[in-house]
PDB file of C-alpha atoms in Angstrom:
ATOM      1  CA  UNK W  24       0.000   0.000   0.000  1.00  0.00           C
ATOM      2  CA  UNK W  25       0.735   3.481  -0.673  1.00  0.00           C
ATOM      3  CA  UNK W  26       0.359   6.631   2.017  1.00  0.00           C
ATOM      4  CA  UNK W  27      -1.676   9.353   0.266  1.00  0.00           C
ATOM      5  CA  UNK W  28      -5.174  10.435  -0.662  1.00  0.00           C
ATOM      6  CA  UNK W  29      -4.890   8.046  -3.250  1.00  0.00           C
ATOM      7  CA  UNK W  30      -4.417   4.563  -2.295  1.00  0.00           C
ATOM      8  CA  UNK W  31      -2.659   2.156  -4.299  1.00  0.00           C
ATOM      9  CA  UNK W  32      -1.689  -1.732  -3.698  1.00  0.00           C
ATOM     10  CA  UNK W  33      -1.027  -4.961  -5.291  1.00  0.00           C
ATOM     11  CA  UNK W  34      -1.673  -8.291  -4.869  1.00  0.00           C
ATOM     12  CA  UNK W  35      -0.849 -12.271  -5.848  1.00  0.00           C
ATOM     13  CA  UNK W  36      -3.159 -13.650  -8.690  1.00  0.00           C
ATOM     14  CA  UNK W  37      -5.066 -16.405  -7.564  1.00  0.00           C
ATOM     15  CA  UNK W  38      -3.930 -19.765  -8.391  1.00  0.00           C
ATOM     16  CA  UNK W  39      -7.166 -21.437  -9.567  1.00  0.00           C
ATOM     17  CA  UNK W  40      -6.705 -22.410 -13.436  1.00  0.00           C
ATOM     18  CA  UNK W  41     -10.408 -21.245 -14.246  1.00  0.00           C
ATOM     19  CA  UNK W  42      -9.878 -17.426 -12.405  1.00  0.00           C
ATOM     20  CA  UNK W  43     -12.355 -15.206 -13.319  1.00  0.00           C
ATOM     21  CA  UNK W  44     -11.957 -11.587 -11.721  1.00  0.00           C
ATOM     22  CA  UNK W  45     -10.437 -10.124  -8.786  1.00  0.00           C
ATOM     23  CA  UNK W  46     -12.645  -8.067  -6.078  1.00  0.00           C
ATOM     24  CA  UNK W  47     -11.150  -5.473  -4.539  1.00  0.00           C
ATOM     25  CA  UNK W  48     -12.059  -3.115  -1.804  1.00  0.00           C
ATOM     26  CA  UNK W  49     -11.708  -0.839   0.903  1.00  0.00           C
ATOM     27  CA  UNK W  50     -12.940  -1.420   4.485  1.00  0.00           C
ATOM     28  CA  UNK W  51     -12.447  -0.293   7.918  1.00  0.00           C
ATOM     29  CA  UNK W  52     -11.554  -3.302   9.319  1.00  0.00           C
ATOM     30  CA  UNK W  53      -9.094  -6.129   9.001  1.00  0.00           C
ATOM     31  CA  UNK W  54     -12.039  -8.633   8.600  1.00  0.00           C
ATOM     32  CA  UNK W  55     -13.132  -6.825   4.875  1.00  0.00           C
ATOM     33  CA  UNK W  56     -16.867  -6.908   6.431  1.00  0.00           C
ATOM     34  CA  UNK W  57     -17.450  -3.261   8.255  1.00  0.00           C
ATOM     35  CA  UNK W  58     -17.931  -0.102   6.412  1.00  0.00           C
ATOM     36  CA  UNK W  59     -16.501  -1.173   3.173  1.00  0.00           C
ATOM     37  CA  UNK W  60     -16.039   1.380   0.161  1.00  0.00           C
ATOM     38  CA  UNK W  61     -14.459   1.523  -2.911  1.00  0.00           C
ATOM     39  CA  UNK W  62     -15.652  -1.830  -4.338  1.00  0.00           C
ATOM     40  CA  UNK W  63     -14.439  -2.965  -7.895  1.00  0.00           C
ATOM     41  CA  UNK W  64     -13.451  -5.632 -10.049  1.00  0.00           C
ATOM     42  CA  UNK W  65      -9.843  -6.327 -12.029  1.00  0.00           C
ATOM     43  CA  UNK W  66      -8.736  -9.045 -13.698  1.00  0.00           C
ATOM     44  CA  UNK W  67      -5.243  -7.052 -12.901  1.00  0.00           C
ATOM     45  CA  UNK W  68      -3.130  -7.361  -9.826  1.00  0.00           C
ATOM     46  CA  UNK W  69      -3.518  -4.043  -8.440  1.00  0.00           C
ATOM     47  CA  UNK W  70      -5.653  -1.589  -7.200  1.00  0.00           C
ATOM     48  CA  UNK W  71      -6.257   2.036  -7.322  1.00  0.00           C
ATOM     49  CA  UNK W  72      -8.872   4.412  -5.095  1.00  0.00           C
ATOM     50  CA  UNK W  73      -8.708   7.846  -5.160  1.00  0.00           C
ATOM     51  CA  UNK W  74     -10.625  10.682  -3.271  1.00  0.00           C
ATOM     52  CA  UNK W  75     -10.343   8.550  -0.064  1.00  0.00           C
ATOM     53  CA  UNK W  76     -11.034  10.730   3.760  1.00  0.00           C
ATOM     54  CA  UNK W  77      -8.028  12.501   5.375  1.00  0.00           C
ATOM     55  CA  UNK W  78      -6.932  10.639   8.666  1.00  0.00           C
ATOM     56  CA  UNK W  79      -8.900   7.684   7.747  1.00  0.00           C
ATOM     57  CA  UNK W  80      -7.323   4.005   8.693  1.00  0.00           C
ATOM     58  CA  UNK W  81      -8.250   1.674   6.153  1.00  0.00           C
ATOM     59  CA  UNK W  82      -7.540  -1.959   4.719  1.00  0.00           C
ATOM     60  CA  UNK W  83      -7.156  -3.141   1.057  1.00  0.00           C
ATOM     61  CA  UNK W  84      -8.913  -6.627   0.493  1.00  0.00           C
ATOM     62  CA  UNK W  85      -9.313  -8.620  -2.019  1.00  0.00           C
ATOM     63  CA  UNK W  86     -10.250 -12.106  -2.917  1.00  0.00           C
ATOM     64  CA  UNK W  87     -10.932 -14.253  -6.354  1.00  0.00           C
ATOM     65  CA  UNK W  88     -13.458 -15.850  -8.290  1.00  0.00           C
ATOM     66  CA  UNK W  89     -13.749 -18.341 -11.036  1.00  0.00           C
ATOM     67  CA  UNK W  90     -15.371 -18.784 -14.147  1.00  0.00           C
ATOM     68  CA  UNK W  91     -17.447 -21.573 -11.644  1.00  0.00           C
ATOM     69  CA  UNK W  92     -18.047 -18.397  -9.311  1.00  0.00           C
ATOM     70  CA  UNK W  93     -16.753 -20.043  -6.883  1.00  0.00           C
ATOM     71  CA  UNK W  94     -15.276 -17.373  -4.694  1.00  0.00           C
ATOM     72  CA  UNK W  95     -12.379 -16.989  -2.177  1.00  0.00           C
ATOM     73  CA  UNK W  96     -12.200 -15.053   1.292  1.00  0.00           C
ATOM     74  CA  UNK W  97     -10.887 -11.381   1.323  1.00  0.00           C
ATOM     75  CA  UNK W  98      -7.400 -11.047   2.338  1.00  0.00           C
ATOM     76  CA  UNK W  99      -6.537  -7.855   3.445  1.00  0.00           C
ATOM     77  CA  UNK W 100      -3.516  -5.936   3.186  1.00  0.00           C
ATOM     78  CA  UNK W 101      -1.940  -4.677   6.455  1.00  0.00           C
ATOM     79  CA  UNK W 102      -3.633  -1.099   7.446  1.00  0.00           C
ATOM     80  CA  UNK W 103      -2.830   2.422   5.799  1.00  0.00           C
ATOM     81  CA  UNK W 104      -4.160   5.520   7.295  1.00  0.00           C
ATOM     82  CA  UNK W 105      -4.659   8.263   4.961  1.00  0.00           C
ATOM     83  CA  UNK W 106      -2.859  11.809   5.961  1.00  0.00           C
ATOM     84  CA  UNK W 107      -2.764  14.402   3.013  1.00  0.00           C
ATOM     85  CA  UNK W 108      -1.395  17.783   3.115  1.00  0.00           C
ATOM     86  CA  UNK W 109      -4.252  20.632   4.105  1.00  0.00           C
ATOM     87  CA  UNK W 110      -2.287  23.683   2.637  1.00  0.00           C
ATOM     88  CA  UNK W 111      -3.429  27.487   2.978  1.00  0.00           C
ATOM     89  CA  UNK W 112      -2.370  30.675   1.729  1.00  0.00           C
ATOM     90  CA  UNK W 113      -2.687  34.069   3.218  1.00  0.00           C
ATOM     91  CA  UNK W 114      -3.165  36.748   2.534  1.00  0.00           C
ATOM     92  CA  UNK W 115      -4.983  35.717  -0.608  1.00  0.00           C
ATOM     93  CA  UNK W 116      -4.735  38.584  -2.839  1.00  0.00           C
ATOM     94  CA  UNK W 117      -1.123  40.721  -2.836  1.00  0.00           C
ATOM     95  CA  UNK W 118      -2.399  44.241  -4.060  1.00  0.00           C
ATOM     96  CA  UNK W 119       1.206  46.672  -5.034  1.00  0.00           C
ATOM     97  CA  UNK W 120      -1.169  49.896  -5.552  1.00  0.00           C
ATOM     98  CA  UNK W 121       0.179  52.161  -8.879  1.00  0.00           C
ATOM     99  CA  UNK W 122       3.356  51.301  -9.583  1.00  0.00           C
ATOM    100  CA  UNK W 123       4.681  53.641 -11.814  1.00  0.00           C
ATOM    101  CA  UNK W 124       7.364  52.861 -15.478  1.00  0.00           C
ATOM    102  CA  UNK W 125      11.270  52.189 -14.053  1.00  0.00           C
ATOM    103  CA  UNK W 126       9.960  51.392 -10.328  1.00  0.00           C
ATOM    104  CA  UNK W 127       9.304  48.466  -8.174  1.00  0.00           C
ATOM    105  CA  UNK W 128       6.414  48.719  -5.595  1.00  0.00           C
ATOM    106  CA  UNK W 129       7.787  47.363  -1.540  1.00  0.00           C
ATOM    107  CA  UNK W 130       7.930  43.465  -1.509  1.00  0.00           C
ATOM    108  CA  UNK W 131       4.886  41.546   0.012  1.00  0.00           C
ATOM    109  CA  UNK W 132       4.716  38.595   1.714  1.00  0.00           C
ATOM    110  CA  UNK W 133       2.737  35.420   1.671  1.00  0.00           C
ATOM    111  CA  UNK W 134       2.798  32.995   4.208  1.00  0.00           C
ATOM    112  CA  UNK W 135       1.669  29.100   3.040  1.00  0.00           C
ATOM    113  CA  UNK W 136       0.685  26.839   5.899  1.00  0.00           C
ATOM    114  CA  UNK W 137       0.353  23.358   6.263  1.00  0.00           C
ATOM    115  CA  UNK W 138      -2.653  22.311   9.367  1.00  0.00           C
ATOM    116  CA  UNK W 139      -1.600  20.759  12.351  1.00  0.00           C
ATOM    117  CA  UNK W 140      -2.270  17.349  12.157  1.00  0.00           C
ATOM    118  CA  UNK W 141      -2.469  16.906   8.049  1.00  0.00           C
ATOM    119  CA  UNK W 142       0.325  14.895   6.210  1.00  0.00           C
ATOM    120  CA  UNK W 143       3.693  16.735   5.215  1.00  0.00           C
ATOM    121  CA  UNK W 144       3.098  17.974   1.874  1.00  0.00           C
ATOM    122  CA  UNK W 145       6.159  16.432  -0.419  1.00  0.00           C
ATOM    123  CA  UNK W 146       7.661  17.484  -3.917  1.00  0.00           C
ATOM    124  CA  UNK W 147       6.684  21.337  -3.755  1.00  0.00           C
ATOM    125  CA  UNK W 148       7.274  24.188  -5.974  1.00  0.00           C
ATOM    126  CA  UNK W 149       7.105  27.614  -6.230  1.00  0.00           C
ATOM    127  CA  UNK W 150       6.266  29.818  -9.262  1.00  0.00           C
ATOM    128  CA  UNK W 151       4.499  33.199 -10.782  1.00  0.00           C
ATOM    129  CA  UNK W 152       2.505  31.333 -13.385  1.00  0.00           C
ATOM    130  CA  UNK W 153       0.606  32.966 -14.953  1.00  0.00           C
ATOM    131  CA  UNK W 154      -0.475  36.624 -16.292  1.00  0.00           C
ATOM    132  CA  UNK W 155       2.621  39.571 -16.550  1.00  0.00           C
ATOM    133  CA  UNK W 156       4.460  37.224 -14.559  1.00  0.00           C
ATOM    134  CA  UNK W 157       7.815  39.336 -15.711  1.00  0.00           C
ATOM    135  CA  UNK W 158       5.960  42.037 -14.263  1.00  0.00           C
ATOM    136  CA  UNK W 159       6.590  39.923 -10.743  1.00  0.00           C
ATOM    137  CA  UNK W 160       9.525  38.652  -9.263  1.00  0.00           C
ATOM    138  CA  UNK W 161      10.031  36.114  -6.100  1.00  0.00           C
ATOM    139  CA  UNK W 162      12.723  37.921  -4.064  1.00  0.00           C
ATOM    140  CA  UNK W 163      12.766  35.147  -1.265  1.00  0.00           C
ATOM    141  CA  UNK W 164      11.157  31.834  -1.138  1.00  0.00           C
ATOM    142  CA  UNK W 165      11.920  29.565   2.171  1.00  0.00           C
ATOM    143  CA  UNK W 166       9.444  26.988   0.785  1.00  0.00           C
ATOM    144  CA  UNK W 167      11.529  24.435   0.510  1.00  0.00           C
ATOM    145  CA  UNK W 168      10.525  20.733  -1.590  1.00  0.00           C
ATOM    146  CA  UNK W 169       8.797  19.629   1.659  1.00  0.00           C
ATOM    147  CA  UNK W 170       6.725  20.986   4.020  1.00  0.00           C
ATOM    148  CA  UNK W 171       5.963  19.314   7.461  1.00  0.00           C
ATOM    149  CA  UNK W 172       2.718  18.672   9.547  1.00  0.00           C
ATOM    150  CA  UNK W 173       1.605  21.855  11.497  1.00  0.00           C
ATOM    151  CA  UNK W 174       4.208  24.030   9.977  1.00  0.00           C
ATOM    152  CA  UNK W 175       4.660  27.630   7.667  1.00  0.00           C
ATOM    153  CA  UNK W 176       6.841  28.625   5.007  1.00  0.00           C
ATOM    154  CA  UNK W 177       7.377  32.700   3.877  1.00  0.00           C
ATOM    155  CA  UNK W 178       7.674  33.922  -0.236  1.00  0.00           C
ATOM    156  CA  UNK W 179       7.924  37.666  -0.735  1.00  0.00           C
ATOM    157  CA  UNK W 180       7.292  38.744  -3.762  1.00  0.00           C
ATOM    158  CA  UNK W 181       7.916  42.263  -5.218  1.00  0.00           C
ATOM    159  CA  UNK W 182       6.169  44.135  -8.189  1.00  0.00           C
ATOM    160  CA  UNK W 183       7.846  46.330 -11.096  1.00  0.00           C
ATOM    161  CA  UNK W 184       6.708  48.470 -13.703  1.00  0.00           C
ATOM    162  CA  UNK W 185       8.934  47.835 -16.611  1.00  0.00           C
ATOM    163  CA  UNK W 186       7.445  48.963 -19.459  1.00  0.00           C
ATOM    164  CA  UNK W 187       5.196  51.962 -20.050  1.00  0.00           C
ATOM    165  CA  UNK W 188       2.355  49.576 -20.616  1.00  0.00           C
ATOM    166  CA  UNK W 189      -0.685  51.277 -18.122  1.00  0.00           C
ATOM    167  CA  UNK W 190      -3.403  49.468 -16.279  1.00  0.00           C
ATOM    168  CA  UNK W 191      -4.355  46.635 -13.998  1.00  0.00           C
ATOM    169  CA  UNK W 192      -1.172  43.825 -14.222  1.00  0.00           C
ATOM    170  CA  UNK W 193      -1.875  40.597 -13.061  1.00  0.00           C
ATOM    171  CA  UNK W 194      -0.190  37.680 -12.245  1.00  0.00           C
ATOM    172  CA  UNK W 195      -1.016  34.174 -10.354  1.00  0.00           C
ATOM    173  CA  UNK W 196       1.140  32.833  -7.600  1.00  0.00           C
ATOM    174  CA  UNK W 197       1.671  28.612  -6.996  1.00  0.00           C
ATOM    175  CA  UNK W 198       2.736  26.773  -4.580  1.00  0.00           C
ATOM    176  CA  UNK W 199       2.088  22.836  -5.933  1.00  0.00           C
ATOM    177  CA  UNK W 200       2.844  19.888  -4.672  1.00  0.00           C
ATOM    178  CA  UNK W 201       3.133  16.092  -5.871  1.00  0.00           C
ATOM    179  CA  UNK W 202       0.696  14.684  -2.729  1.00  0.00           C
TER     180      UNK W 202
END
C-alpha cells in the first residue's frame, strides 16, 4: 500500500486455473466486512482508489473468483491511514497599488501553511505562473521541496513596472505539490 489520498496496492493472482476476476475493496476493518467502500473488479493485480477521507485508517482486500463463481475469502492488506497535506495561503490577494514605469512597488509577503495534524506535503514548488508574470519577481522563497505537519513557510514577492504599458497587471502565484 501506498500513504496518500490516493491509495494504491497490489496483490498475488489467484492460483485457480479457471480465475475469473479479482474483487477489490476498501474497508475499515481487518475482517473486509465493516464499512466497506471503494468496491471494484480487475482481472489485474492491483488496485487504485482515489478521493479517499483525510486521517482515515483503512484496509485493502481482495479475494478471487472463477469462471465456476466459486469465490475466495478477502485477504486484506496490512492497514494504511490516509494523511494528506491541508495547505493554505494568506493573505490571498497581494495588491502593489500604482506602480509607476522604471519602479518596483515594496515586496509583500505570503505565508503558506500546512494544518496541524495533516500529512507533510512532499515534492513542492514555487512559481508566478501565470499573467505579466515578468511584471513579478520572487525575491525570497523559504518553501523548501517539503513541508511538514503543522508548519509555515514565507515567499515575498515584489512588483515592477517595466514597461510603459498602463493598467491593472496581473499575475497568479503557486505553490504545488506532488501529494
Amino acid at each position: 500500500p501506498s500513504n496518500s489520498n490516493r491509495l494504491s496496492f497490489s496483490f498475488t493472482s489467484g492460483t485457480d486455473t479457471n480465475f475469473s476476476v479479482h474483487r477489490v475493496k476498501l474497508c475499515s476493518d481487518s475482517t473486509c466486512s465493516a464499512n466497506c467502500i471503494l468496491e471494484a473488479t480487475s482481472t489485474a493485480t492491483t488496485a487504485t482508489f482515489s478521493n479517499l477521507v483525510n486521517n482515515t485508517t483503512y484496509y485493502a482486500c481482495a479475494r478471487s473468483e472463477d469462471a465456476a463463481t466459486n469465490i475466495s475469502s478477502f485477504i486484506s492488506a496490512a492497514p494504511v491511514t490516509v494523511n494528506v497535506p491541508n495547505l493554505t495561503l494568506a493573505p490571498l490577494l497581494l495588491d502593489f497599488g500604482h506602480v509607476s514605469t522604471g519602479n518596483s512597488a515594496a515586496a509583500q509577503t505570503l505565508t503558506i501553511t500546512n494544518a496541524a495534524g495533516a500529512g507533510a506535503a512532499n515534492g513542492c514548488s514555487s512559481a508566478i505562473t501565470t499573467g505579466n508574470n515578468g511584471d513579478y519577481t520572487i525575491d525570497s522563497n523559504n518553501c523548501g521541496a517539503s513541508l511538514a505537519s503543522g508548519s509555515s513557510c514565507q515567499v515575498t514577492i515584489s512588483a515592477h513596472a517595466n514597461d510603459g504599458f498602463g493598467g491593472m497587471r496581473n499575475a497568479t502565484f503557486s505553490y504545488s505539490c506532488d501529494n
